[in-house]
Short mmCIF file of C-alpha atoms and ligand atoms in Angstrom, two decimals:
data_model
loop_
_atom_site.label_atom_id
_atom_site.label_comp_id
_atom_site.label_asym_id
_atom_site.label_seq_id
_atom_site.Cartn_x
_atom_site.Cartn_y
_atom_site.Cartn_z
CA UNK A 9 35.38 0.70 -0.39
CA UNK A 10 32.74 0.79 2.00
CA UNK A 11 29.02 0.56 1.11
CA UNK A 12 26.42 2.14 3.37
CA UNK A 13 23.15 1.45 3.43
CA UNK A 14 20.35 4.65 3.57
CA UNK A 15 19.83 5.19 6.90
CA UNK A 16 16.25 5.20 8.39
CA UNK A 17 14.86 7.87 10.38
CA UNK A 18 13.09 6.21 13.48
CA UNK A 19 9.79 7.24 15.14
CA UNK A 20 10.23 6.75 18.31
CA UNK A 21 6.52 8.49 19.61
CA UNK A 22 4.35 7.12 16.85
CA UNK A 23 6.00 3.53 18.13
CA UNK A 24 5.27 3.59 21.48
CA UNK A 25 2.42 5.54 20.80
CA UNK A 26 0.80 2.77 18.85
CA UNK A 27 2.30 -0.24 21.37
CA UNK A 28 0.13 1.28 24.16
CA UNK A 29 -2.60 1.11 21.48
CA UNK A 30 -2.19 -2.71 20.59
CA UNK A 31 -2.30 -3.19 24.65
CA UNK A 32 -5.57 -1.87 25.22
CA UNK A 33 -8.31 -2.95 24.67
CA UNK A 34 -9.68 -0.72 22.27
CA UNK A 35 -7.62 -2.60 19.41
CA UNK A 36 -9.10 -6.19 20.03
CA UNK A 37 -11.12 -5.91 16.88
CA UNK A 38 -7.85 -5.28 14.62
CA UNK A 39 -5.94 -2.12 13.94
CA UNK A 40 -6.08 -0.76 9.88
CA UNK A 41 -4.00 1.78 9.19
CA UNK A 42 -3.74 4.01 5.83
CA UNK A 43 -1.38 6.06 4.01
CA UNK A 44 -0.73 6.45 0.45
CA UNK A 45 1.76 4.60 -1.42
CA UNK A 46 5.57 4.69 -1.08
CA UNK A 47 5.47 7.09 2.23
CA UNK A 48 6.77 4.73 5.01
CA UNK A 49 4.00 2.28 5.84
CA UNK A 50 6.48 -0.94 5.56
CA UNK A 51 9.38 1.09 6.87
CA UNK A 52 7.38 2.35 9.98
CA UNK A 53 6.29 -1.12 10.78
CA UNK A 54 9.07 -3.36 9.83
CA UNK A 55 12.31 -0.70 11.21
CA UNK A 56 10.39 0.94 14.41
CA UNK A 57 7.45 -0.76 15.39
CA UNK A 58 8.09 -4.65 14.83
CA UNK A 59 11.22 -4.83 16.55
CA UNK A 60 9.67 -2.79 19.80
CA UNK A 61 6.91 -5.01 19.79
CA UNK A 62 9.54 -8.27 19.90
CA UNK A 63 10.74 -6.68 22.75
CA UNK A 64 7.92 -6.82 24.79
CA UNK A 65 8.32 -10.51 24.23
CA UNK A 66 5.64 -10.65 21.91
CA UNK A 67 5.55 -13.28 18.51
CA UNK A 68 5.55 -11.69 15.32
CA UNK A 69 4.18 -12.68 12.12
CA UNK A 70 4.74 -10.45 9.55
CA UNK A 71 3.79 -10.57 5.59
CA UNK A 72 3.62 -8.31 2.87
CA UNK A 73 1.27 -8.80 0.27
CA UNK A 74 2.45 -6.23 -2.26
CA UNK A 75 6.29 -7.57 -1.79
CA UNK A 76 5.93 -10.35 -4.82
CA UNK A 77 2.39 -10.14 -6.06
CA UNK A 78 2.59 -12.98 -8.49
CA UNK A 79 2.48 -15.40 -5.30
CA UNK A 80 -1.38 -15.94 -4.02
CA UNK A 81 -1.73 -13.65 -1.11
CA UNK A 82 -2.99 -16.59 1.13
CA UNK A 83 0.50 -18.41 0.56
CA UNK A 84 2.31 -15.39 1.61
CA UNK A 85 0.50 -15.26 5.18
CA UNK A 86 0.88 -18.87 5.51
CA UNK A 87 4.50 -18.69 4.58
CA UNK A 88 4.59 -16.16 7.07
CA UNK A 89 2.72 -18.36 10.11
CA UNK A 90 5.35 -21.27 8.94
CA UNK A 91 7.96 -18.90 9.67
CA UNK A 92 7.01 -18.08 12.58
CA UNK A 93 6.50 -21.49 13.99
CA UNK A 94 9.73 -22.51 12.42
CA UNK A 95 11.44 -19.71 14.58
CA UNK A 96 10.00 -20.70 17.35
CA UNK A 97 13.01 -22.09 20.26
CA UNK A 98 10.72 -25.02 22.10
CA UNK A 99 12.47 -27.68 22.26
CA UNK A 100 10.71 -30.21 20.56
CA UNK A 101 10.43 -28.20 17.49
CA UNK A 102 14.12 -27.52 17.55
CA UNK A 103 14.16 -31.21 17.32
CA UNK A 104 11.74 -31.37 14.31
CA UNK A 105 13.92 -28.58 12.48
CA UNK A 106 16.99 -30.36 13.26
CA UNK A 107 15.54 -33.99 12.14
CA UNK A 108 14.31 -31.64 8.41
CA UNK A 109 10.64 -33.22 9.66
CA UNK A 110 7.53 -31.19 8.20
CA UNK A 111 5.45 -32.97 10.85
CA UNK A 112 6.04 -32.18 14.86
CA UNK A 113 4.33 -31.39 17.74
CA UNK A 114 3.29 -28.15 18.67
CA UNK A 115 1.23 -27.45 22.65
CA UNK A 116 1.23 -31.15 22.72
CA UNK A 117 -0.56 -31.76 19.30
CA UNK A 118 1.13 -32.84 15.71
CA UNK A 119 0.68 -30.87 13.14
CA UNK A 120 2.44 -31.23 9.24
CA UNK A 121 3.68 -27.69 8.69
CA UNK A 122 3.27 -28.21 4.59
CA UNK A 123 -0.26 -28.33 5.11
CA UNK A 124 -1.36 -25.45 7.06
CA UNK A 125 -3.83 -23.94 5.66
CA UNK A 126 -5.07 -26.53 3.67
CA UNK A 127 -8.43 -28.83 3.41
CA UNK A 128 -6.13 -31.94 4.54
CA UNK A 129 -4.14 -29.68 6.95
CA UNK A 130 -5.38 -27.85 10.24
CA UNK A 131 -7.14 -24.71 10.08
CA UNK A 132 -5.07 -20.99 10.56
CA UNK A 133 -7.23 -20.14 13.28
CA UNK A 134 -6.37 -24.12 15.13
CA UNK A 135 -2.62 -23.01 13.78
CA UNK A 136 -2.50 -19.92 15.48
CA UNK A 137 -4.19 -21.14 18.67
CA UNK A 138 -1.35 -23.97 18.86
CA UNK A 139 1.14 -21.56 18.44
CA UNK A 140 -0.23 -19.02 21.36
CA UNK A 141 -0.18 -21.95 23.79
CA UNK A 142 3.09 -22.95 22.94
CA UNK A 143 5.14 -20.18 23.11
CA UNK A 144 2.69 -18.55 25.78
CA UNK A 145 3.40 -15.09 24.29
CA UNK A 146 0.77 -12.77 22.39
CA UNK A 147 0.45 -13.00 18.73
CA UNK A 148 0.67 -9.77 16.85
CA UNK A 149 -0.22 -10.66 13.27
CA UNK A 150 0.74 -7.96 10.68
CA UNK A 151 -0.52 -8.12 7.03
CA UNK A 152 1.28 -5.11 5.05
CA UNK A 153 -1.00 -4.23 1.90
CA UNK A 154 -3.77 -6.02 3.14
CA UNK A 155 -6.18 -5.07 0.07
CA UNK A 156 -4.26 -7.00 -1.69
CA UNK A 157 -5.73 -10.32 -0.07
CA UNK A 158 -9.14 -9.35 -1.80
CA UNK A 159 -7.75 -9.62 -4.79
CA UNK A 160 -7.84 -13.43 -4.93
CA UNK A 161 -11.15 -15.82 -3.46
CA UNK A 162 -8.30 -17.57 -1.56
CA UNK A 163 -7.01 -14.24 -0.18
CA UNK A 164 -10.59 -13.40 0.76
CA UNK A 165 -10.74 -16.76 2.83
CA UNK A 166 -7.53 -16.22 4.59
CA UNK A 167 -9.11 -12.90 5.85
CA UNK A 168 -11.72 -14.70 7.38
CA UNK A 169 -9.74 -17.76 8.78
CA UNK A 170 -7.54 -14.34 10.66
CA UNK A 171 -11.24 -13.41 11.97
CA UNK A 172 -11.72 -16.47 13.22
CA UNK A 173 -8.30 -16.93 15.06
CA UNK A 174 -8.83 -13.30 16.46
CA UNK A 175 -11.90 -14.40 17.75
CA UNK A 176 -10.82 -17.83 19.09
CA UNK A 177 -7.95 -15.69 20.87
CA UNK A 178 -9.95 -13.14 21.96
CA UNK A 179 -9.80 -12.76 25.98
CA UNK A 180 -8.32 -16.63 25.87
CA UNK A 181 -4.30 -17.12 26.85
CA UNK A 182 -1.71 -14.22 26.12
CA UNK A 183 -3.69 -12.58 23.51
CA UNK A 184 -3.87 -11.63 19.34
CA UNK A 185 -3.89 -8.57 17.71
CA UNK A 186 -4.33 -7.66 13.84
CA UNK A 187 -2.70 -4.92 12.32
CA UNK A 188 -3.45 -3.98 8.77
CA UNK A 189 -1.93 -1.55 6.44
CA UNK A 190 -3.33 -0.26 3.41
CA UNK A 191 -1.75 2.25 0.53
CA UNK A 192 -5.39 3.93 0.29
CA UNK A 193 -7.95 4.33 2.81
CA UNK A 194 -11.07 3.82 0.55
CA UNK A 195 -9.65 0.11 -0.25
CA UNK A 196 -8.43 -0.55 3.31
CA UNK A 197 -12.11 0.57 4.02
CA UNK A 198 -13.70 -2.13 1.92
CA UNK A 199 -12.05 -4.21 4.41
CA UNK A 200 -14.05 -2.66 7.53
CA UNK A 201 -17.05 -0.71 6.47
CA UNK A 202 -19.19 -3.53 4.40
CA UNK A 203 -20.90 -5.81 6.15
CA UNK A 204 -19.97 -9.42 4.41
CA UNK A 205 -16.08 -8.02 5.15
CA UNK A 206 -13.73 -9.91 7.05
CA UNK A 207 -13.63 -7.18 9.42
CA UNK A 208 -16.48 -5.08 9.36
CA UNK A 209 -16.14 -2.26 11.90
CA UNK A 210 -12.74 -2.50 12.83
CA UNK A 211 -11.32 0.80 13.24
CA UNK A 212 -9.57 1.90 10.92
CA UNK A 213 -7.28 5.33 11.22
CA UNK A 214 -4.67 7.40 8.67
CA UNK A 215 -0.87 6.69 9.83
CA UNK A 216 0.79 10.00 10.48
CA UNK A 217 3.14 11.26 7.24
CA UNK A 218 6.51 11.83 7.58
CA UNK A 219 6.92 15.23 9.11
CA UNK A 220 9.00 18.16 9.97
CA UNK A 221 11.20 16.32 12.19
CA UNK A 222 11.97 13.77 9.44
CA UNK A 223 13.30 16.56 6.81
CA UNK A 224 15.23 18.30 9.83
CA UNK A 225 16.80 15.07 10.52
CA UNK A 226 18.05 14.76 6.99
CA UNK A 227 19.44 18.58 7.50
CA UNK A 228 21.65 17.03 10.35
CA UNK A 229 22.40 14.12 8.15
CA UNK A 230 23.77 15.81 5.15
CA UNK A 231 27.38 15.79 4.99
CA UNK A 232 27.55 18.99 2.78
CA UNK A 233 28.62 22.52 3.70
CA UNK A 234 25.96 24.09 1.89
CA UNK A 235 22.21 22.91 2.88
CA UNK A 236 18.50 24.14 1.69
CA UNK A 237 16.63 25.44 4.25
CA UNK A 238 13.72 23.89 6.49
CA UNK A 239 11.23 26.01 5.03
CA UNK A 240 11.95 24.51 1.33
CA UNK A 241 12.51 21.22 2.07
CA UNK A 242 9.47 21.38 3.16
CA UNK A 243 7.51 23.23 0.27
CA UNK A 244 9.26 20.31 -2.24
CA UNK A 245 8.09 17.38 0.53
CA UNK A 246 4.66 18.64 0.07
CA UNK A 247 5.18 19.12 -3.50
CA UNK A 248 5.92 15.54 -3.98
CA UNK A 249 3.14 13.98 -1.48
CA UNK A 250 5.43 13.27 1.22
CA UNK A 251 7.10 10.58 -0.64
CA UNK A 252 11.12 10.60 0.48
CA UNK A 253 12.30 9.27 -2.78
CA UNK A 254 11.61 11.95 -4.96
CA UNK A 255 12.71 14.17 -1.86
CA UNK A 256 16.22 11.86 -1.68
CA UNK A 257 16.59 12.63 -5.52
CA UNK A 258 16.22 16.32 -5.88
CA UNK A 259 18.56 16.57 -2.68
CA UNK A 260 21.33 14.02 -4.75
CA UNK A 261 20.55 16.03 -7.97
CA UNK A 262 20.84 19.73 -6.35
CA UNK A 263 24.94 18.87 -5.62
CA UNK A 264 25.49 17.66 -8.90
CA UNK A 265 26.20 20.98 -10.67
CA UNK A 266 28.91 21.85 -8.08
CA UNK A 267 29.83 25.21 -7.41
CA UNK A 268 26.59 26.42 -6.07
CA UNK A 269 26.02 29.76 -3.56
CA UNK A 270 24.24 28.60 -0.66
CA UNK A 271 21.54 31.53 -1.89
CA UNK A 272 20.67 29.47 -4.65
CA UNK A 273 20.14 26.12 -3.42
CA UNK A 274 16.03 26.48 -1.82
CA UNK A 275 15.40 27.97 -5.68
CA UNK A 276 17.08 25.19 -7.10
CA UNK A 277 15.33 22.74 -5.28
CA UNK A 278 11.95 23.63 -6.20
CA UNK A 279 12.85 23.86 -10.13
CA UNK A 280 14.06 20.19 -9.20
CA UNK A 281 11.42 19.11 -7.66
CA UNK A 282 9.32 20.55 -10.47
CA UNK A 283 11.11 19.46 -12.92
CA UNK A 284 11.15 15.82 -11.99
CA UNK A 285 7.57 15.85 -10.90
CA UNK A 286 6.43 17.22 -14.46
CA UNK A 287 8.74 14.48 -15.82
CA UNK A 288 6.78 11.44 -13.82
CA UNK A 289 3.49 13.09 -14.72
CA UNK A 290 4.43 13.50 -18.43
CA UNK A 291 5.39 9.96 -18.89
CA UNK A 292 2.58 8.66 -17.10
CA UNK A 293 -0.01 10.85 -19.41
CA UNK A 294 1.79 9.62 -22.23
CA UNK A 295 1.37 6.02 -21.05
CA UNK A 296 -2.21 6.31 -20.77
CA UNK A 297 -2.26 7.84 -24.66
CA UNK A 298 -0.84 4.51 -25.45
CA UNK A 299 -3.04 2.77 -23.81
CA UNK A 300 -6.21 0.98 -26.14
CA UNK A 301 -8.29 3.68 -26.37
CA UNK A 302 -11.60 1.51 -24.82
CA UNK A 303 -8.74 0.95 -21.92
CA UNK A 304 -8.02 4.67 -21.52
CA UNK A 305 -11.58 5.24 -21.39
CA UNK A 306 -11.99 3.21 -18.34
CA UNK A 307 -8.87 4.60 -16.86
CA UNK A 308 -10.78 8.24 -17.46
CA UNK A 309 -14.30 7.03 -16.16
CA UNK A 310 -12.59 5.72 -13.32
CA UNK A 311 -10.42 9.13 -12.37
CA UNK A 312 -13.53 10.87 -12.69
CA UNK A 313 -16.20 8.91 -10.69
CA UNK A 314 -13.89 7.50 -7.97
CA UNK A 315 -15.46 5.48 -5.15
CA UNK A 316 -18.89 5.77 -7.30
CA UNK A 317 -17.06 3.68 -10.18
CA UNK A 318 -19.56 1.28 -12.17
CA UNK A 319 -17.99 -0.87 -14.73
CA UNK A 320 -21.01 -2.17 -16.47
CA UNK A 321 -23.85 -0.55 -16.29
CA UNK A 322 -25.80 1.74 -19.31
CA UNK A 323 -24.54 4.76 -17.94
CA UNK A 324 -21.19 3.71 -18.03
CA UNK A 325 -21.26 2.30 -21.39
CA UNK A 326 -22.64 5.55 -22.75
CA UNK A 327 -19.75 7.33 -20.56
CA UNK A 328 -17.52 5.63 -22.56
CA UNK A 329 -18.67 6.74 -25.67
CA UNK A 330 -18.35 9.95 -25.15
CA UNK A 331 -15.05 9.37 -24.05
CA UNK A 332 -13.66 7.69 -26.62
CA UNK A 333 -15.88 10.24 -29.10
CA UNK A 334 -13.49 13.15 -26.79
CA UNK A 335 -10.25 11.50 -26.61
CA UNK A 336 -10.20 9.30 -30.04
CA UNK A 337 -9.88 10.72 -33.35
CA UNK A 338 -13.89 9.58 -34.52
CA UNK A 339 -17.27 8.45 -33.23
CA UNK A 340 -17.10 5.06 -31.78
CA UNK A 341 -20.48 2.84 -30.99
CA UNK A 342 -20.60 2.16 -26.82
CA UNK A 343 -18.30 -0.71 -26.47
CA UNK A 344 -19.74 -3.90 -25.08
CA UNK A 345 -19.82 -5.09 -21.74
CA UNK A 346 -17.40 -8.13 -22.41
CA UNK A 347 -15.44 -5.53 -24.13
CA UNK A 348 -15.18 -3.59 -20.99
CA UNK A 349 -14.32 -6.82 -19.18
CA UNK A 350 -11.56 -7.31 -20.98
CA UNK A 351 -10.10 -3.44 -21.09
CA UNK A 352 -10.44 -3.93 -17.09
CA UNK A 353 -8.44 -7.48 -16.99
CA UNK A 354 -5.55 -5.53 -19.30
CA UNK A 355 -5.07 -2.76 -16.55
CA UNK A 356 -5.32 -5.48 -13.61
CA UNK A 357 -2.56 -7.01 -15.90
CA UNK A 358 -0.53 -4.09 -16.05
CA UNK A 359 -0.94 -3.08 -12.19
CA UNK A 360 -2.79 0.30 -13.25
CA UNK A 361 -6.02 -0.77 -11.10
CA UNK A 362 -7.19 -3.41 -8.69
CA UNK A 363 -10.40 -5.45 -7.96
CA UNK A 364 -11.65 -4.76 -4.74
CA UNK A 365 -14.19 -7.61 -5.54
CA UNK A 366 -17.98 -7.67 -5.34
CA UNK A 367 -17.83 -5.56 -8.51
CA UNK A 368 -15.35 -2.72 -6.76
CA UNK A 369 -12.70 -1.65 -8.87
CA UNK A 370 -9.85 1.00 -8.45
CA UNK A 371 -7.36 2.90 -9.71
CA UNK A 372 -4.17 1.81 -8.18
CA UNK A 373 -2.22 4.86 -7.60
CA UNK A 374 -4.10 8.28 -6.00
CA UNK A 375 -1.15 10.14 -8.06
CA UNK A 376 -2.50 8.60 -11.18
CA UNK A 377 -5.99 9.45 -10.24
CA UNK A 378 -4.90 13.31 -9.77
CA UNK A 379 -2.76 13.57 -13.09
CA UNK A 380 -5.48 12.21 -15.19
CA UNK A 381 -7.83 14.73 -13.67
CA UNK A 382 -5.88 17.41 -14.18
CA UNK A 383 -5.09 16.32 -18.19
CA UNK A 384 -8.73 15.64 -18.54
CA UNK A 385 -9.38 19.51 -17.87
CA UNK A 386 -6.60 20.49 -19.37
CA UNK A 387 -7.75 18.74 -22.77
CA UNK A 388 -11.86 19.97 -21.83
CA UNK A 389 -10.19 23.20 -21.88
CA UNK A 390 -8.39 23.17 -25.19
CA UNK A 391 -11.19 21.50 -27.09
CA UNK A 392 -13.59 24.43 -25.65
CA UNK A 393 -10.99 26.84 -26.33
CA UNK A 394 -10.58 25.31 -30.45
CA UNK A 395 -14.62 24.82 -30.73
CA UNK A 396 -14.85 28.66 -29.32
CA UNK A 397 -12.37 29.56 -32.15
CA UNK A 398 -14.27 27.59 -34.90
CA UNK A 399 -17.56 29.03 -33.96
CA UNK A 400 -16.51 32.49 -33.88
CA UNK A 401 -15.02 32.07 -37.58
N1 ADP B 520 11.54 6.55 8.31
C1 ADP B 520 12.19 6.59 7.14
N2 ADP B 520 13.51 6.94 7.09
C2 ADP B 520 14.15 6.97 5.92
N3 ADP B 520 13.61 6.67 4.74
C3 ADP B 520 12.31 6.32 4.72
C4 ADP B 520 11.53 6.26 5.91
N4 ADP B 520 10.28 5.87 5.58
C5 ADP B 520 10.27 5.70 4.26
N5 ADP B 520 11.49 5.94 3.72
C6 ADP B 520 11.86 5.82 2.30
O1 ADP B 520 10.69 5.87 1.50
C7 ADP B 520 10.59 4.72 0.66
C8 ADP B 520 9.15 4.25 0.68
O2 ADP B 520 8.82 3.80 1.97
P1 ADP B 520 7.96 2.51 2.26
O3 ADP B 520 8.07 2.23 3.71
O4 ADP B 520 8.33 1.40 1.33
O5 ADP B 520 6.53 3.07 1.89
P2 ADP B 520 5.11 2.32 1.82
O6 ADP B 520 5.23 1.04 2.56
O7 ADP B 520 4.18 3.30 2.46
O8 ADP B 520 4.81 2.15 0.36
C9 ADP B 520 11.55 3.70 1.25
O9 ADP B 520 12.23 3.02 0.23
C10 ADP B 520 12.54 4.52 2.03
O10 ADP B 520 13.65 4.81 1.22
MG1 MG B 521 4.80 -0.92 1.82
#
């Protein structure tokens, strides 16, 4: 039996396209790019775009903070820098890997690899600066899910030691770059566009979606005699956000019948792919049902104000209320604020939102953000509907 694994679809413009970019100038100050969640961010950078840039001879240092986010984000990029140095082929550190040493010398200094990092060991940005004149090679640093370093005060640091090795390598030796990724552009933003930030006014741009050429490629792909056409794929790709797994699994699910005209298959996708959409958004609406109410609440305050989202304040205490007065079975006081705290610490728990810090918090997934908007007005609507019916009696 042979297993295969699912092949990737490579994109070959958007690489080179952003190589040029990391060579000019123009991305000195770092490169932050968004998409939304489970669209090819990681795939893009870790299939297509790391390997070209190893190519050009450049070092890599790669880490992904949403891989295992029970581990500090500020140990995962210094795992990643160990890494890094560890793969280096100088000779002197081949002799420190061979001889199991933590300690070794690196551009002619020692340095105790356990300790980067840390108060006793040297600095990332000293690190990093080491590294560069070793190998002699530009450092392209990536950090995949970079929001997610904001979520701890040792994340927040690590940001700022990456500042200050940009900085140190700025214009010095073979060069640094930054790249960031982020799964939403308003918490990538927080990153860039306030001024105590890490990286205040870095640009920051939206990565290009999978497109037209991706779906036709998975046309030429299919093995089966029967196919959907372009034209629906690409109505259920845009039904599903441009996400390819529920695209993969309405194409799996569509053969599974057998037996089925060639006529039929662009209808039966789009029941599919409304079917299994309704299904997500069904069990996510009766997740948040379960929720505590005073944690719903937040969830609902938080769908509807967005980016303007205060925890804590009067206003939102009162907004409460009324939600839990709406959505609960009877009148409820406004909860308290420690109340609120701990409703907030209960959905961090459960990965349903994030803190931004400095007081921001979101809601993790836009997709969540959309279905509970939608149910809200779907529920406004019925409770108008019943009071309508109850005042005309
Ligand atoms: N270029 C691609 N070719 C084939 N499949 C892809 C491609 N990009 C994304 N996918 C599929 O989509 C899923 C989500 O992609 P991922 O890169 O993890 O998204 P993100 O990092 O934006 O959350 C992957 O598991 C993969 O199966
Ligand atoms: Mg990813």
């Amino acid at each position: 039996m042979q297993l295969l694994d699912d092949p990737i679809f490579h994109r070959k413009e958007l690489t080179e396209y952003y190589l040029e970019y990391l060579k000019s100038p123009e991305s000195s100050s770092g490169v932050f790019l968004a998409a939304p969640r489970r669209t090819g961010k990681t795939t893009f950078i870790k299939e297509d775009l790391v390997p070209r840039i190893r190519l050009e001879g450049a070092t890599v240092i790669y880490a992904d903070l949403w891989e295992d986010r029970s581990i500090n984000p500020s140990i995962v990029i210094i795992n990643a820098i160990r890494e890094s140095i560890l793969a280096c082929d100088g000779a002197v550190l081949k002799a420190a890997k061979s001889a199991g040493l933590s300690r070794f010398k690196l551009a002619g200094f020692e340095m105790d690899l356990a300790k980067i990092g840390s108060k006793e060991g040297e600095s990332i940005s000293t690190t990093l600066q080491r590294l560069s004149a070793a190998t002699q090679k530009p450092i392209i640093m990536v950090i995949d899910e970079a929001q997610h370093a904001q979520t701890t005060e040792e994340g927040r640091q690590t940001l700022f030691a990456l500042k200050a090795a940009r900085d140190a390598l700025r214009g010095a030796g073979p060069g640094f770059r930054l790249i960031a990724t982020g799964s939403n552009s308003d918490r990538l933003a927080v990153l860039v566009s306030a001024k105590d930030q890490a990286f205040f006014m870095a640009p920051m741009e939206e990565l290009d979606q999978l497109g037209d050429d991706y779906l036709q490629w998975l046309l030429d792909n299919s093995q089966k005699a029967a196919k959907p056409s372009l034209a629906a794929l690409k109505r259920v790709f845009e039904m599903c956000s441009r996400r390819p797994e529920p695209l993969k699994k309405v194409m799996r699910d569509l053969y599974k019948k057998g037996g089925m005209d060639v006529a039929e298959l662009d209808a039966r996708l789009e029941l599919l792919m409304i079917d299994a959409l309704q299904g997500l958004r069904n069990n996510f609406i009766q997740g948040l049902h379960g929720l505590e109410p005073l944690d719903a609440a937040v969830m609902r305050r938080m769908a509807q104000t967005g980016k303007a989202f205060t925890p804590f304040d009067t206003k939102a205490l009162e907004h409460y209320k009324r939600l839990l007065q709406d959505y609960g079975p009877a009148e409820q006081p406004a909860p308290s604020q420690s109340a609120v705290q701990a409703a907030l610490e209960r959905l961090r728990k459960d990965g349903l939102v994030w803190n931004a810090g400095r007081g921001l918090w979101f809601i993790e997934d836009t997709q969540h953000v959309a279905w509970i908007q939608s149910a809200m007005a779907e529920e406004d609507a019925l409770r108008q509907a019943a009071a309508g019916g109850n005042a005309s009696q």
